[in-house]
Coordinates of C-alpha atoms in Angstrom, one line a residue:
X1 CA 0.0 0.0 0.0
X2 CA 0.7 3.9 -0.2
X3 CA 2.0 5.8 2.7
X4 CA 0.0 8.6 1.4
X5 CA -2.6 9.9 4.0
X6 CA -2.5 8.5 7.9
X7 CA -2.9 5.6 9.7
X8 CA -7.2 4.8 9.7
X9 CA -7.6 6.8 6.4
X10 CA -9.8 5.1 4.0
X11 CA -8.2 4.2 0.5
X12 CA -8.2 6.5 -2.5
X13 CA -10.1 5.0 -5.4
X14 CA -6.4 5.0 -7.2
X15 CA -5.1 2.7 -4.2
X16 CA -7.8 0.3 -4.9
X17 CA -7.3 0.2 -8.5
X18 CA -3.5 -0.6 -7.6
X19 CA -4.1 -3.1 -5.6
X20 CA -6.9 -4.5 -8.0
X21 CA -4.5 -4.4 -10.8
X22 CA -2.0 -6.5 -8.8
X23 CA -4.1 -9.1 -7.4
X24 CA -5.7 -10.0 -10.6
X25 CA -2.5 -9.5 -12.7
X26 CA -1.0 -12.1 -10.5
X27 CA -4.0 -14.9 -10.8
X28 CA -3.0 -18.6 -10.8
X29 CA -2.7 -19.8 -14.3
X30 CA -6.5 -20.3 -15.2
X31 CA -8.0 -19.3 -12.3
X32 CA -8.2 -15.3 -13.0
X33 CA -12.2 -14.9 -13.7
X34 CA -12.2 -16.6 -10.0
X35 CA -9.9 -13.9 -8.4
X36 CA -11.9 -11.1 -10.4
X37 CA -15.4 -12.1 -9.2
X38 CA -13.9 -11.9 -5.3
X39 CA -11.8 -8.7 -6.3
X40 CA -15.2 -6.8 -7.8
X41 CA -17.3 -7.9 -4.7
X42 CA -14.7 -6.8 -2.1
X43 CA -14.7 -3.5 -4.3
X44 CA -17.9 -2.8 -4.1
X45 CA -17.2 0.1 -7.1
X46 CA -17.8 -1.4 -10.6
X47 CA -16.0 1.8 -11.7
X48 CA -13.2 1.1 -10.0
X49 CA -12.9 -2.6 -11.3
X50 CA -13.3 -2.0 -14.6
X51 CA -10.1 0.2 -14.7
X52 CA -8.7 -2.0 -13.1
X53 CA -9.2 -5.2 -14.9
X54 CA -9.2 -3.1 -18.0
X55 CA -5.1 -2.9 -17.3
X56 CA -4.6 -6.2 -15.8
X57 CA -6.7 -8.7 -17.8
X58 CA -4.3 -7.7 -21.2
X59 CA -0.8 -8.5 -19.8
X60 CA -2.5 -11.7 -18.1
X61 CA -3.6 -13.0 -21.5
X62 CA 0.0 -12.4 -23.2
X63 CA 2.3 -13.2 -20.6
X64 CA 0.1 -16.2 -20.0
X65 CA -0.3 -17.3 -23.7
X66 CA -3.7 -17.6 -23.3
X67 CA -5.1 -19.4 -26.6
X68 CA -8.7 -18.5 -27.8
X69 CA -11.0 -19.9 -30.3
X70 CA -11.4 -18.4 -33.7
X71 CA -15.1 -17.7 -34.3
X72 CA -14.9 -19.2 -37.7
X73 CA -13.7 -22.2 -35.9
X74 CA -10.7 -22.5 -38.4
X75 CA -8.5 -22.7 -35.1
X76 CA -7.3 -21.0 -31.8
X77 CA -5.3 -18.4 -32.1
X78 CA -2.4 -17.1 -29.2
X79 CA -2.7 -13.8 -27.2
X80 CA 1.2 -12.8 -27.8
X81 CA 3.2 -9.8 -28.0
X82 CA 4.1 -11.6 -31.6
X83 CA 1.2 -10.9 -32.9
X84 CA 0.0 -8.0 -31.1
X85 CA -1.3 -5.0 -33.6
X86 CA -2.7 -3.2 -30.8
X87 CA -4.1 -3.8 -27.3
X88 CA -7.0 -5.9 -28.4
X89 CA -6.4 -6.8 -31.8
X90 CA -3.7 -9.5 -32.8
X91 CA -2.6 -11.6 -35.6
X92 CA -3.3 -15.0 -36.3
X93 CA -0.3 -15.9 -39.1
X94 CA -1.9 -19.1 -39.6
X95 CA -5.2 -18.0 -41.1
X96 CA -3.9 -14.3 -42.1
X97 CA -6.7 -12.9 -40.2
X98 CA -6.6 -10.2 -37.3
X99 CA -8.9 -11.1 -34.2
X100 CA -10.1 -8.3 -32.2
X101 CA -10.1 -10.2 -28.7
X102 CA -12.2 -8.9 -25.8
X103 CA -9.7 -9.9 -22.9
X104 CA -12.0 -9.7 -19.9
X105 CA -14.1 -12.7 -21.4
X106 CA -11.1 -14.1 -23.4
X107 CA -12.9 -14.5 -26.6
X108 CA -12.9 -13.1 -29.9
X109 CA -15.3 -10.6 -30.9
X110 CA -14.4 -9.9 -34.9
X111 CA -11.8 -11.5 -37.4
X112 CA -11.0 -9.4 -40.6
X113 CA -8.5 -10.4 -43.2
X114 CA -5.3 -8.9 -42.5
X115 CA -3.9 -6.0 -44.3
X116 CA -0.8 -6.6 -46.2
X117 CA 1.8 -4.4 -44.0
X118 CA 0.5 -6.8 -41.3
X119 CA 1.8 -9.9 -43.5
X120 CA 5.2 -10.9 -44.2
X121 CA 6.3 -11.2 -47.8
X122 CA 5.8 -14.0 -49.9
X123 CA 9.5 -15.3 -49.9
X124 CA 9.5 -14.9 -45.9
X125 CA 5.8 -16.8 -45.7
X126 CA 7.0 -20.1 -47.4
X127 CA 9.5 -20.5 -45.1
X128 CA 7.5 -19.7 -42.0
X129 CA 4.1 -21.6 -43.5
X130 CA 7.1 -24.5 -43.6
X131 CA 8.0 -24.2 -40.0
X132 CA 4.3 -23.9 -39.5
X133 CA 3.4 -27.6 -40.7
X134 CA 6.3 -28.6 -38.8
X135 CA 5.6 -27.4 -35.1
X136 CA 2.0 -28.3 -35.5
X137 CA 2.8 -32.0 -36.4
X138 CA 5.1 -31.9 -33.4
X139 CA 2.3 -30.2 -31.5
X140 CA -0.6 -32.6 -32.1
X141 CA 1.2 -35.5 -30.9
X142 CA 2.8 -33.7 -27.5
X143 CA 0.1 -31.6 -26.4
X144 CA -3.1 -32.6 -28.4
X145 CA -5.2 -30.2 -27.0
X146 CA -3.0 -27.5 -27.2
X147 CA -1.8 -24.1 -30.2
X148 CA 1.1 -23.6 -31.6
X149 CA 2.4 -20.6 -34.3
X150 CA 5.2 -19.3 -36.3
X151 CA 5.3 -15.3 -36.4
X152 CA 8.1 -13.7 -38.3
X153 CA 9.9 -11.5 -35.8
X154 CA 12.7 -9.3 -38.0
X155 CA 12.8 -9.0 -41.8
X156 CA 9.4 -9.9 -42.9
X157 CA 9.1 -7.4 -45.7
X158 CA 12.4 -9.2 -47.5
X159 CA 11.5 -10.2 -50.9
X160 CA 14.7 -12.8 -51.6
X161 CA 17.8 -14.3 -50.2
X162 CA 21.0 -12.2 -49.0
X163 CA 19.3 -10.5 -45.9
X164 CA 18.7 -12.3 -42.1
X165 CA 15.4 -12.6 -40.6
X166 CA 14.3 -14.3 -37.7
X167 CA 11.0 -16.4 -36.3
X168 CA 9.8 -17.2 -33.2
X169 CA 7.6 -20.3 -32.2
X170 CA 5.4 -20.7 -29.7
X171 CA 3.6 -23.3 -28.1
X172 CA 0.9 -22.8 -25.4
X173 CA -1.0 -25.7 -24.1
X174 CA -2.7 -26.4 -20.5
X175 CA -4.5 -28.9 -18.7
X176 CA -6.6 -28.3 -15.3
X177 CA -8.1 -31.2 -13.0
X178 CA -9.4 -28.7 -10.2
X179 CA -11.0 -32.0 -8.2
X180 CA -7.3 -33.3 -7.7
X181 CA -5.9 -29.9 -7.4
X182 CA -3.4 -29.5 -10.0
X183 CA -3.0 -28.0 -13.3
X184 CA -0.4 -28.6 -15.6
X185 CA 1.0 -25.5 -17.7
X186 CA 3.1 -25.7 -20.7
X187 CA 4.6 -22.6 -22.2
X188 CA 7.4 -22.6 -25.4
X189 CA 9.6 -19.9 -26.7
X190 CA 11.6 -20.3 -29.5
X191 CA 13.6 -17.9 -31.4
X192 CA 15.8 -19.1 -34.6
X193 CA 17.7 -17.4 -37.6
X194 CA 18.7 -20.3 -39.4
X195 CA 17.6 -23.8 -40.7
X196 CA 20.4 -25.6 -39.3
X197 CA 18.9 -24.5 -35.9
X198 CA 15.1 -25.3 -36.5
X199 CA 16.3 -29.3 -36.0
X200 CA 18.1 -28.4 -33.2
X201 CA 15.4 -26.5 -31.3
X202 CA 12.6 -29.5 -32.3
X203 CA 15.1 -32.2 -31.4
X204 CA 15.4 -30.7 -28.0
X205 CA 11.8 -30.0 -27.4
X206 CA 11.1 -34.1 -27.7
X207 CA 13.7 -34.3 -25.1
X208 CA 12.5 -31.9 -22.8
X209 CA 9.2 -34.0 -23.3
X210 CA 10.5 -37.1 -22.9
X211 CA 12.5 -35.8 -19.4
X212 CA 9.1 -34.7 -17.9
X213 CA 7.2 -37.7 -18.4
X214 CA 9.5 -39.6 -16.9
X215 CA 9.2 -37.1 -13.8
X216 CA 4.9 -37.2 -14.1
X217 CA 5.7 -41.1 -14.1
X218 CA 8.5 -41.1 -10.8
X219 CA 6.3 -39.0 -8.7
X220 CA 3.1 -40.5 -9.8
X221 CA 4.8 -44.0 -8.5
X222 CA 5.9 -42.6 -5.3
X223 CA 2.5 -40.7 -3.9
X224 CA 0.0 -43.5 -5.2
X225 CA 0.5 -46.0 -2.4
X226 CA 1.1 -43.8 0.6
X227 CA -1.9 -41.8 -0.5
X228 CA -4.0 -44.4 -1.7
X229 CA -5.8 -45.5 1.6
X230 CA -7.1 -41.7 1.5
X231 CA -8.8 -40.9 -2.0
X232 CA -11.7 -42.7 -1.0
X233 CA -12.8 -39.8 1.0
X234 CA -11.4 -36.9 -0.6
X235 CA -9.6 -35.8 -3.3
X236 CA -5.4 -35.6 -3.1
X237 CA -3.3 -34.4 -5.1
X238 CA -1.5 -36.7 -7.8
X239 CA 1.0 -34.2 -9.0
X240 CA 2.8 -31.4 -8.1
X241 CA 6.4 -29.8 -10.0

């Protein structure tokens, strides 16, 4: 809080809104339209909440990857600073279409086509549609229910070989069981200038997968039998990293 104003003195409606802002900013993964319901009844000032969660519910989305359905149903696409065009409206690289997402109900309101300053080239598109078909093989077998993308990050007006540019991948998938408490979180980054790191970076994800099933297995192994006698009457957790 604010040492402004003494000891007893009620809050300013800026206070508040601070606060506000950091509680729901800070929301378990997947548990943020939880913390906002509690937040707007201990407000008790709709006003105040809306400025608040106006501010907040935006950087939750993105730093959280939070993946919505297209309306169209041709796919989900990934709140990320990649494809943000503005504060509500991002691109889907995919599809080449813009969604304008309303981030307080994370859905999407409108998709247009999008403009071609909001596209890479064609020569810069056939390698990142490439990468595209790649990752999302890879994806549907890891994480089934999860989204994946390939935005062009530097150099996406080049027209032909001789300059650099760059892509980033990303991969956002979760899964929540809130009867058993836990909820599993999967978020990927990866940047890459060349093709000679593209194998590199997918050899090492299947790795990385590989390592934390064999943890999910370990731990599931050692808390079954000591917790076993207990799940009949209520519900334990099975996993926790």
């Amino acid at each position: 809080m604010s040492d402004e104003g003494g000891a007893g003195e009620p809050l300013s409606d800026r206070q508040k809104r601070e606060i506000a802002t950091w509680f729901l900013s800070n929301a378990p993964a997947g548990e943020i339209h939880y913390i906002a319901k509690d937040v707007r009844a201990l407000l008790g000032n709709d006003a105040v909440y809306e400025a608040a969660a106006a501010e907040a519910f935006p950087e939750y989305n993105k730093a959280r990857l939070v993946s919505i359905e297209l309306p169209d149903r041709s796919g989900d696409i990934i709140i990320s600073t990649y494809g943000e065009i503005d504060k509500n409206n991002y691109l889907d690289p995919r599809t080449a279409q813009v969604a304008t997402i309303d981030h307080m109900k994370q859905t999407c309101t409108k998709l247009r086509p999008a403009e071609d300053e909001e596209l890479p080239s064609a020569y810069i598109e056939e390698f990142r549609c490439a990468l595209d078909v790649e990752l999302s093989k890879y994806v549907s077998e890891a994480y089934p229910k999860g989204a994946c993308a390939v935005y062009c990050t530097s150099g996406k007006d080049i027209e032909g070989p001789g300059a650099d540019f760059s892509f980033a991948a990303v991969i956002s998938a979760a899964k929540r069981s809130p009867q058993n408490f836990w909820y599993c979180l999967v978020h990927v980054f990866c940047l890459f200038l060349v093709p000679e790191e593209i194998c590199h970076i997918f050899l090492n994800l299947a790795h990385m997968d590989q390592l934390v099933l064999l943890c999910v297995i370990i731990r599931l192994k050692n808390l079954i039998d000591p917790f076993q006698p207990l799940r009949p009457f209520r519900h334990l957790p099975i996993l926790c990293f």
